Tab-separated table of C-alpha atoms in Angstrom:
chain	number	residue	atom	x	y	z
A	23	UNK	CA	17.681	-45.005	-2.446
A	24	UNK	CA	18.000	-43.397	-5.861
A	25	UNK	CA	14.190	-43.270	-6.220
A	26	UNK	CA	13.916	-41.546	-2.811
A	27	UNK	CA	16.542	-38.993	-3.781
A	28	UNK	CA	14.853	-38.370	-7.134
A	29	UNK	CA	11.460	-37.938	-5.443
A	30	UNK	CA	12.973	-35.470	-2.960
A	31	UNK	CA	14.463	-33.471	-5.812
A	32	UNK	CA	11.125	-33.376	-7.623
A	33	UNK	CA	9.286	-32.225	-4.480
A	34	UNK	CA	11.939	-29.562	-3.845
A	35	UNK	CA	11.580	-28.408	-7.434
A	36	UNK	CA	7.809	-28.142	-7.137
A	37	UNK	CA	8.106	-26.201	-3.881
A	38	UNK	CA	10.587	-23.818	-5.494
A	39	UNK	CA	8.267	-23.390	-8.471
A	40	UNK	CA	5.335	-22.609	-6.167
A	41	UNK	CA	7.387	-19.805	-4.618
A	42	UNK	CA	8.425	-18.233	-7.901
A	43	UNK	CA	5.553	-18.955	-10.292
A	44	UNK	CA	1.867	-18.112	-10.056
A	45	UNK	CA	-0.495	-20.966	-10.776
A	46	UNK	CA	-4.109	-20.800	-11.994
A	47	UNK	CA	-6.568	-20.721	-9.112
A	48	UNK	CA	-4.068	-19.627	-6.440
A	49	UNK	CA	-2.730	-16.124	-5.815
A	50	UNK	CA	0.959	-15.633	-5.101
A	51	UNK	CA	2.245	-12.397	-3.528
A	52	UNK	CA	5.827	-11.274	-2.906
A	53	UNK	CA	6.179	-8.828	-0.018
A	54	UNK	CA	8.715	-7.969	2.654
A	55	UNK	CA	8.379	-8.937	6.297
A	56	UNK	CA	6.571	-5.712	7.217
A	57	UNK	CA	3.658	-6.173	4.809
A	58	UNK	CA	3.543	-9.988	4.614
A	59	UNK	CA	1.698	-10.685	7.929
A	60	UNK	CA	-1.162	-8.349	6.982
A	61	UNK	CA	-1.440	-9.861	3.508
A	62	UNK	CA	-1.471	-13.385	4.908
A	63	UNK	CA	-4.471	-12.493	7.079
A	64	UNK	CA	-6.256	-10.913	4.108
A	65	UNK	CA	-5.422	-13.962	2.029
A	66	UNK	CA	-7.116	-16.234	4.534
A	67	UNK	CA	-10.239	-14.058	4.463
A	68	UNK	CA	-10.237	-14.015	0.646
A	69	UNK	CA	-9.871	-17.805	0.519
A	70	UNK	CA	-12.777	-18.320	2.925
A	71	UNK	CA	-15.072	-16.238	0.683
A	72	UNK	CA	-13.872	-17.097	-2.827
A	73	UNK	CA	-12.183	-20.465	-2.315
A	74	UNK	CA	-9.002	-19.092	-3.857
A	75	UNK	CA	-5.874	-19.737	-1.727
A	76	UNK	CA	-3.453	-16.835	-1.315
A	77	UNK	CA	0.223	-17.624	-0.747
A	78	UNK	CA	2.412	-14.813	0.577
A	79	UNK	CA	6.174	-15.219	0.218
A	80	UNK	CA	8.356	-13.008	2.406
A	81	UNK	CA	11.315	-11.572	0.566
A	82	UNK	CA	13.864	-8.848	1.262
A	83	UNK	CA	12.494	-5.629	-0.191
A	84	UNK	CA	15.713	-5.033	-2.101
A	85	UNK	CA	15.436	-8.418	-3.854
A	86	UNK	CA	11.829	-8.198	-5.048
A	87	UNK	CA	12.435	-6.005	-8.098
A	88	UNK	CA	15.326	-7.961	-9.612
A	89	UNK	CA	13.749	-11.367	-8.965
A	90	UNK	CA	10.441	-10.187	-10.390
A	91	UNK	CA	12.114	-8.962	-13.586
A	92	UNK	CA	13.812	-12.332	-14.046
A	93	UNK	CA	10.714	-14.385	-13.291
A	94	UNK	CA	8.097	-12.274	-15.081
A	95	UNK	CA	10.259	-11.972	-18.188
A	96	UNK	CA	10.117	-15.772	-18.358
A	97	UNK	CA	6.336	-15.759	-17.993
A	98	UNK	CA	6.472	-16.657	-14.298
A	99	UNK	CA	6.707	-14.736	-11.038
A	100	UNK	CA	4.010	-13.832	-8.513
A	101	UNK	CA	0.581	-12.392	-9.270
A	102	UNK	CA	1.223	-9.334	-7.088
A	103	UNK	CA	4.321	-7.560	-5.792
A	104	UNK	CA	4.618	-4.824	-3.183
A	105	UNK	CA	7.210	-2.268	-4.223
A	106	UNK	CA	8.204	1.320	-4.989
A	107	UNK	CA	6.982	3.687	-7.686
A	108	UNK	CA	10.413	4.110	-9.230
A	109	UNK	CA	10.228	0.474	-10.397
A	110	UNK	CA	7.285	1.266	-12.651
A	111	UNK	CA	9.124	2.735	-15.636
A	112	UNK	CA	11.320	-0.300	-16.216
A	113	UNK	CA	8.607	-2.867	-15.493
A	114	UNK	CA	5.878	-1.167	-17.528
A	115	UNK	CA	8.198	-0.451	-20.464
A	116	UNK	CA	9.051	-4.166	-20.557
A	117	UNK	CA	5.361	-5.111	-20.520
A	118	UNK	CA	5.544	-6.826	-17.132
A	119	UNK	CA	2.756	-4.900	-15.369
A	120	UNK	CA	-1.025	-4.833	-15.803
A	121	UNK	CA	-2.579	-1.328	-15.686
A	122	UNK	CA	-4.826	-0.635	-12.703
A	123	UNK	CA	-8.304	-0.110	-14.173
A	124	UNK	CA	-10.639	-1.121	-11.355
A	125	UNK	CA	-10.683	2.310	-9.660
A	126	UNK	CA	-13.525	4.639	-10.647
A	127	UNK	CA	-13.002	8.397	-10.941
A	128	UNK	CA	-14.604	8.863	-7.516
A	129	UNK	CA	-12.327	6.208	-6.013
A	130	UNK	CA	-9.262	7.855	-7.540
A	131	UNK	CA	-10.233	11.115	-5.807
A	132	UNK	CA	-9.726	9.349	-2.474
A	133	UNK	CA	-5.952	9.255	-3.120
A	134	UNK	CA	-3.395	12.042	-2.914
A	135	UNK	CA	-2.793	12.971	-6.586
A	136	UNK	CA	0.964	12.800	-6.149
A	137	UNK	CA	0.686	9.127	-5.175
A	138	UNK	CA	-1.211	8.329	-8.386
A	139	UNK	CA	1.184	10.389	-10.523
A	140	UNK	CA	4.101	8.492	-9.037
A	141	UNK	CA	2.677	5.131	-10.149
A	142	UNK	CA	1.671	6.350	-13.613
A	143	UNK	CA	3.667	5.737	-16.770
A	144	UNK	CA	2.763	7.002	-20.227
A	145	UNK	CA	-0.703	7.972	-19.040
A	146	UNK	CA	-1.609	4.680	-17.348
A	147	UNK	CA	-1.758	3.806	-13.658
A	148	UNK	CA	0.355	0.738	-12.845
A	149	UNK	CA	0.197	0.582	-9.064
A	150	UNK	CA	-2.263	0.850	-6.174
A	151	UNK	CA	-0.498	3.271	-3.793
A	152	UNK	CA	-0.711	2.960	-0.019
A	153	UNK	CA	2.230	4.834	1.562
A	154	UNK	CA	4.222	7.952	0.704
A	155	UNK	CA	7.771	9.024	1.622
A	156	UNK	CA	8.790	12.668	1.696
A	157	UNK	CA	11.450	14.764	3.361
A	158	UNK	CA	10.229	17.459	5.755
A	159	UNK	CA	11.532	19.740	8.486
A	160	UNK	CA	11.760	18.275	11.987
A	161	UNK	CA	12.035	20.964	14.632
A	162	UNK	CA	12.667	20.771	18.355
A	163	UNK	CA	9.814	22.661	20.010
A	164	UNK	CA	12.063	23.527	22.943
A	165	UNK	CA	14.134	25.732	20.606
A	166	UNK	CA	11.883	26.617	17.656
A	167	UNK	CA	8.550	28.335	18.270
A	168	UNK	CA	7.997	29.868	14.825
A	169	UNK	CA	8.686	28.051	11.565
A	170	UNK	CA	10.592	30.083	8.950
A	171	UNK	CA	8.610	30.569	5.745
A	172	UNK	CA	11.323	31.065	3.131
A	173	UNK	CA	14.687	29.498	2.391
A	174	UNK	CA	16.436	32.743	3.338
A	175	UNK	CA	14.603	32.982	6.681
A	176	UNK	CA	15.430	29.318	7.291
A	177	UNK	CA	19.119	29.929	6.600
A	178	UNK	CA	19.325	32.983	8.850
A	179	UNK	CA	17.525	31.262	11.726
A	180	UNK	CA	19.827	28.251	11.523
A	181	UNK	CA	22.875	30.501	11.348
A	182	UNK	CA	21.866	32.580	14.377
A	183	UNK	CA	21.257	29.443	16.461
A	184	UNK	CA	24.575	27.788	15.564
A	185	UNK	CA	27.507	28.092	17.931
A	186	UNK	CA	29.243	26.589	20.962
A	187	UNK	CA	28.688	23.004	19.795
A	188	UNK	CA	25.003	23.591	19.084
A	189	UNK	CA	23.586	23.609	15.544
A	190	UNK	CA	20.529	25.354	14.208
A	191	UNK	CA	20.241	22.658	11.550
A	192	UNK	CA	21.285	19.024	11.180
A	193	UNK	CA	21.287	18.009	7.519
A	194	UNK	CA	22.891	14.806	6.235
A	195	UNK	CA	23.334	16.045	2.696
A	196	UNK	CA	26.971	15.066	2.118
A	197	UNK	CA	27.127	12.404	-0.596
A	198	UNK	CA	23.344	12.172	-0.609
A	199	UNK	CA	21.648	13.619	-3.722
A	200	UNK	CA	18.206	12.544	-2.478
A	201	UNK	CA	18.654	14.888	0.495
A	202	UNK	CA	19.936	17.693	-1.749
A	203	UNK	CA	16.864	17.498	-4.004
A	204	UNK	CA	14.619	19.808	-1.898
A	205	UNK	CA	16.806	22.835	-2.614
A	206	UNK	CA	17.991	21.811	-6.100
A	207	UNK	CA	14.336	21.544	-7.142
A	208	UNK	CA	13.057	24.249	-4.803
A	209	UNK	CA	15.161	26.859	-6.612
A	210	UNK	CA	14.015	25.678	-10.056
A	211	UNK	CA	16.168	22.691	-11.020
A	212	UNK	CA	14.701	19.420	-12.213
A	213	UNK	CA	15.905	16.006	-13.286
A	214	UNK	CA	13.834	15.358	-16.406
A	215	UNK	CA	11.463	17.722	-18.190
A	216	UNK	CA	7.949	16.790	-19.196
A	217	UNK	CA	6.679	15.865	-22.658
A	218	UNK	CA	3.433	17.212	-24.093
A	219	UNK	CA	1.710	13.924	-23.153
A	220	UNK	CA	2.760	14.304	-19.516
A	221	UNK	CA	5.519	11.699	-19.643
A	222	UNK	CA	9.093	12.422	-18.584
A	223	UNK	CA	11.573	13.475	-21.271
A	224	UNK	CA	15.044	11.930	-20.682
A	225	UNK	CA	16.491	14.282	-23.296
A	226	UNK	CA	15.557	17.330	-21.212
A	227	UNK	CA	17.841	17.338	-18.154
A	228	UNK	CA	17.523	20.344	-15.846
A	229	UNK	CA	20.176	19.455	-13.298
A	230	UNK	CA	22.511	22.262	-14.407
A	231	UNK	CA	20.017	25.031	-15.120
A	232	UNK	CA	20.108	28.322	-13.221
A	233	UNK	CA	17.749	27.059	-10.514
A	234	UNK	CA	19.720	23.880	-9.867
A	235	UNK	CA	22.964	25.858	-9.615
A	236	UNK	CA	21.367	28.318	-7.179
A	237	UNK	CA	20.057	25.429	-5.094
A	238	UNK	CA	23.448	23.737	-4.884
A	239	UNK	CA	25.112	27.063	-4.057
A	240	UNK	CA	22.602	27.439	-1.196
A	241	UNK	CA	23.656	24.041	0.164
A	242	UNK	CA	27.368	24.803	-0.222
A	243	UNK	CA	26.853	28.077	1.641
A	244	UNK	CA	25.581	26.127	4.642
A	245	UNK	CA	29.017	24.528	4.894
A	246	UNK	CA	31.152	27.586	4.085
A	247	UNK	CA	29.332	29.720	6.673
A	248	UNK	CA	29.597	27.052	9.379
A	249	UNK	CA	25.939	25.995	9.654
A	250	UNK	CA	26.917	22.399	8.913
A	251	UNK	CA	30.100	20.554	9.909
A	252	UNK	CA	32.174	19.248	6.998
A	253	UNK	CA	31.196	15.730	5.992
A	254	UNK	CA	27.973	15.654	7.989
A	255	UNK	CA	26.190	12.455	6.997
A	256	UNK	CA	22.926	10.795	8.000
A	257	UNK	CA	24.216	9.233	11.221
A	258	UNK	CA	25.802	12.482	12.381
A	259	UNK	CA	22.570	14.297	11.660
A	260	UNK	CA	20.528	11.857	13.730
A	261	UNK	CA	22.967	11.999	16.662
A	262	UNK	CA	22.861	15.802	16.737
A	263	UNK	CA	19.070	16.012	16.669
A	264	UNK	CA	18.411	13.073	18.997
A	265	UNK	CA	20.856	14.416	21.574
A	266	UNK	CA	19.215	17.843	21.565
A	267	UNK	CA	22.277	19.467	19.983
A	268	UNK	CA	20.403	20.613	16.884
A	269	UNK	CA	17.240	22.681	16.672
A	270	UNK	CA	16.079	21.462	13.245
A	271	UNK	CA	16.665	18.507	10.937
A	272	UNK	CA	15.641	17.577	7.383
A	273	UNK	CA	14.500	13.960	7.310
A	274	UNK	CA	11.675	11.594	6.395
A	275	UNK	CA	8.892	9.940	8.376
A	276	UNK	CA	11.060	6.834	8.866
A	277	UNK	CA	13.081	8.856	11.415
A	278	UNK	CA	10.070	9.451	13.671
A	279	UNK	CA	10.382	6.291	15.838
A	280	UNK	CA	14.023	7.064	16.678
A	281	UNK	CA	13.253	10.702	17.477
A	282	UNK	CA	10.345	9.643	19.681
A	283	UNK	CA	12.536	7.102	21.463
A	284	UNK	CA	15.073	9.859	22.129
A	285	UNK	CA	12.349	11.832	23.891
A	286	UNK	CA	12.638	14.912	21.684
A	287	UNK	CA	9.686	17.330	21.854
A	288	UNK	CA	9.363	17.661	18.090
A	289	UNK	CA	7.095	18.953	15.360
A	290	UNK	CA	7.136	18.527	11.571
A	291	UNK	CA	6.587	21.123	8.840
A	292	UNK	CA	7.319	21.573	5.119
A	293	UNK	CA	10.919	22.513	4.308
A	294	UNK	CA	11.017	26.304	3.807
A	295	UNK	CA	11.701	26.929	0.123
A	296	UNK	CA	12.159	23.208	-0.472
A	297	UNK	CA	10.655	20.900	-3.088
A	298	UNK	CA	11.592	17.324	-2.157
A	299	UNK	CA	11.057	14.114	-4.038
A	300	UNK	CA	8.069	12.038	-3.135
A	301	UNK	CA	8.384	8.262	-3.204
A	302	UNK	CA	5.407	5.933	-3.033
A	303	UNK	CA	4.939	2.312	-2.024
A	304	UNK	CA	2.166	0.224	-3.500
A	305	UNK	CA	0.853	-2.954	-5.098
A	306	UNK	CA	1.584	-3.950	-8.707
A	307	UNK	CA	0.128	-6.733	-10.843
A	308	UNK	CA	2.160	-9.122	-12.968
A	309	UNK	CA	0.904	-8.933	-16.570
A	310	UNK	CA	1.801	-12.633	-16.939
A	311	UNK	CA	-0.474	-13.655	-14.064
A	312	UNK	CA	-2.969	-16.375	-15.025
A	313	UNK	CA	-5.327	-15.017	-12.327
A	314	UNK	CA	-6.059	-11.490	-13.542
A	315	UNK	CA	-9.745	-11.463	-12.507
A	316	UNK	CA	-9.087	-12.860	-9.025
A	317	UNK	CA	-6.173	-10.435	-8.558
A	318	UNK	CA	-8.380	-7.459	-9.427
A	319	UNK	CA	-11.010	-8.693	-6.965
A	320	UNK	CA	-8.426	-9.099	-4.202
A	321	UNK	CA	-6.899	-5.684	-4.838
A	322	UNK	CA	-10.224	-3.839	-5.127
A	323	UNK	CA	-12.070	-5.366	-2.179
A	324	UNK	CA	-9.366	-6.497	0.241
A	325	UNK	CA	-6.380	-4.168	-0.277
A	326	UNK	CA	-8.120	-0.913	-1.202
A	327	UNK	CA	-10.125	-0.583	2.006
A	328	UNK	CA	-9.764	1.885	4.848
A	329	UNK	CA	-9.257	-0.982	7.304
A	330	UNK	CA	-6.418	-2.613	5.338
A	331	UNK	CA	-4.730	0.661	4.482
A	332	UNK	CA	-4.834	1.669	8.153
A	333	UNK	CA	-3.297	-1.651	9.201
A	334	UNK	CA	-0.540	-1.089	6.665
A	335	UNK	CA	0.067	2.367	8.128
A	336	UNK	CA	0.274	0.936	11.648
A	337	UNK	CA	2.874	-1.604	10.506
A	338	UNK	CA	4.760	0.820	8.275
A	339	UNK	CA	4.016	4.450	9.256
A	340	UNK	CA	4.525	6.144	5.908
A	341	UNK	CA	2.120	8.922	4.943
A	342	UNK	CA	-1.139	7.184	3.927
A	343	UNK	CA	-1.929	7.633	0.220
A	344	UNK	CA	-5.678	7.700	0.945
A	345	UNK	CA	-7.079	10.841	2.526
A	346	UNK	CA	-9.477	8.985	4.850
A	347	UNK	CA	-6.659	6.854	6.227
A	348	UNK	CA	-4.407	9.885	6.645
A	349	UNK	CA	-7.134	11.656	8.609
A	350	UNK	CA	-7.621	8.630	10.857
A	351	UNK	CA	-3.867	8.239	11.398
A	352	UNK	CA	-3.412	11.921	12.277
A	353	UNK	CA	-5.713	11.424	15.262
A	354	UNK	CA	-3.048	9.285	16.936
A	355	UNK	CA	0.035	10.778	15.243
A	356	UNK	CA	-0.149	14.608	15.222
A	357	UNK	CA	3.284	14.830	13.568
A	358	UNK	CA	1.791	13.259	10.442
A	359	UNK	CA	0.036	16.526	9.574
A	360	UNK	CA	3.367	18.222	8.855
A	361	UNK	CA	4.333	15.508	6.356
A	362	UNK	CA	0.922	15.713	4.664
A	363	UNK	CA	1.371	19.488	4.308
A	364	UNK	CA	4.828	18.881	2.836
A	365	UNK	CA	3.214	16.959	-0.036
A	366	UNK	CA	1.809	20.206	-1.418
A	367	UNK	CA	5.133	21.086	-3.065
A	368	UNK	CA	6.888	17.925	-4.210
A	369	UNK	CA	8.092	16.140	-7.339
A	370	UNK	CA	7.447	12.414	-7.850
A	371	UNK	CA	10.651	10.417	-7.959
A	372	UNK	CA	11.237	9.893	-11.728
A	373	UNK	CA	10.101	6.392	-12.623
A	374	UNK	CA	11.649	6.046	-16.065
A	375	UNK	CA	14.611	3.649	-16.560
A	376	UNK	CA	16.996	6.550	-17.373
A	377	UNK	CA	16.879	7.646	-13.720
A	378	UNK	CA	19.426	4.921	-12.972
A	379	UNK	CA	21.976	6.986	-14.927
A	380	UNK	CA	21.498	10.028	-12.694
A	381	UNK	CA	22.485	9.085	-9.143
A	382	UNK	CA	26.276	8.575	-9.436
A	383	UNK	CA	26.837	11.691	-11.533
A	384	UNK	CA	24.676	13.773	-9.172
A	385	UNK	CA	26.524	12.423	-6.117
A	386	UNK	CA	29.891	13.336	-7.659
A	387	UNK	CA	28.697	16.869	-8.411
A	388	UNK	CA	27.411	17.304	-4.871
A	389	UNK	CA	30.669	16.139	-3.320
A	390	UNK	CA	32.840	18.251	-5.634
A	391	UNK	CA	30.860	21.406	-4.869
A	392	UNK	CA	30.651	20.859	-1.094
A	393	UNK	CA	34.386	20.140	-0.891
A	394	UNK	CA	35.115	23.321	-2.848
A	395	UNK	CA	36.976	21.474	-5.608
A	396	UNK	CA	34.581	22.796	-8.255
A	397	UNK	CA	31.960	25.505	-8.466
A	398	UNK	CA	28.322	24.428	-8.350
A	399	UNK	CA	27.926	25.332	-12.032
A	400	UNK	CA	31.004	23.386	-13.177
A	401	UNK	CA	30.160	20.349	-11.069
A	402	UNK	CA	26.568	20.193	-12.339
A	403	UNK	CA	27.624	20.778	-15.959
A	404	UNK	CA	29.905	17.752	-15.691
A	405	UNK	CA	27.128	15.731	-14.063
A	406	UNK	CA	24.708	16.435	-16.900
A	407	UNK	CA	27.284	15.433	-19.520
A	408	UNK	CA	27.928	12.192	-17.623
A	409	UNK	CA	24.199	11.489	-17.408
A	410	UNK	CA	23.712	12.079	-21.121
A	411	UNK	CA	26.625	9.769	-21.930
A	412	UNK	CA	25.312	7.030	-19.632
A	413	UNK	CA	21.818	7.237	-21.134
A	414	UNK	CA	23.239	7.108	-24.665
A	415	UNK	CA	25.021	3.835	-23.884
A	416	UNK	CA	21.752	2.105	-22.948
């Protein structure tokens, strides 16, 4: 009985190890449930050609980063993870990622530059991008026939359309710094400046400069002049637009399925006067992987293909990072063109570890200014001091 129990424990231990540690001659990938089925199919094809099994472990997207840090730091973990560009700074700084070197200059030109910038750290590319997130302007074609070109025109149009329970704009910016970024950055603010080598400078924080203050004042004005109801959050925004009670909405491509289901006759365009963050999803390689050559082969010839990238888009309709895939997707999804156009004026989500010190302070400043408890300048000054203090502690 004891021998049976011991054997069961050993088998369970080996199974657990196979999930969390790459082994020579077999590729291990961590991906969420959206990407995993596609990767499993590719893994079978790769195995049939190269005789190298590919094991794909489904994991909650929110767990992949922390578990990878723990495992890779101990010399274990998967060969490949699927994740976001803002993980790169921490992982690359800790030496846990292998630079992507298998793409030629011509192959790199096939990608939107912003997607490559987002996965770069200290001049090296650490991820193969496939999908891009960006905020844009949704507009109901039944109410909006001409898109405003400037922030001022946008404001005036929204104001003129608001009244009697109808809103010109639905904008879930309360308590949401990510949603405030288009105007904070569009008016000249920034999170971190840039060093001479192109890297981000955590000692140069532009969240309280004149442009950032003007951008936050623009947002506050939307509330004080009645364009937005007090406390409007994401859910309120979606209800207003989906019910046809708002003419325009600022949101990302993830909102498209719900808007389509609601039957709204919508279009998408860049945010007038806005400069939103751009976030990118992609594939990263564990520097501790014992299968570096096989991983490069799998990434270059099975992931970085038009067919695979298009399948990924069908399963997860973010903006394709490759131009050829974006063009193919636009044929069946005309709304995608508006998001692609929005990429022309964006800022990659900062991918250095110090970004973790920004969000809470920025959220507090946003809430204080919108509620009228502090001026935009005072609230952002406090936020920058809090960010500097938090960075200094690390």
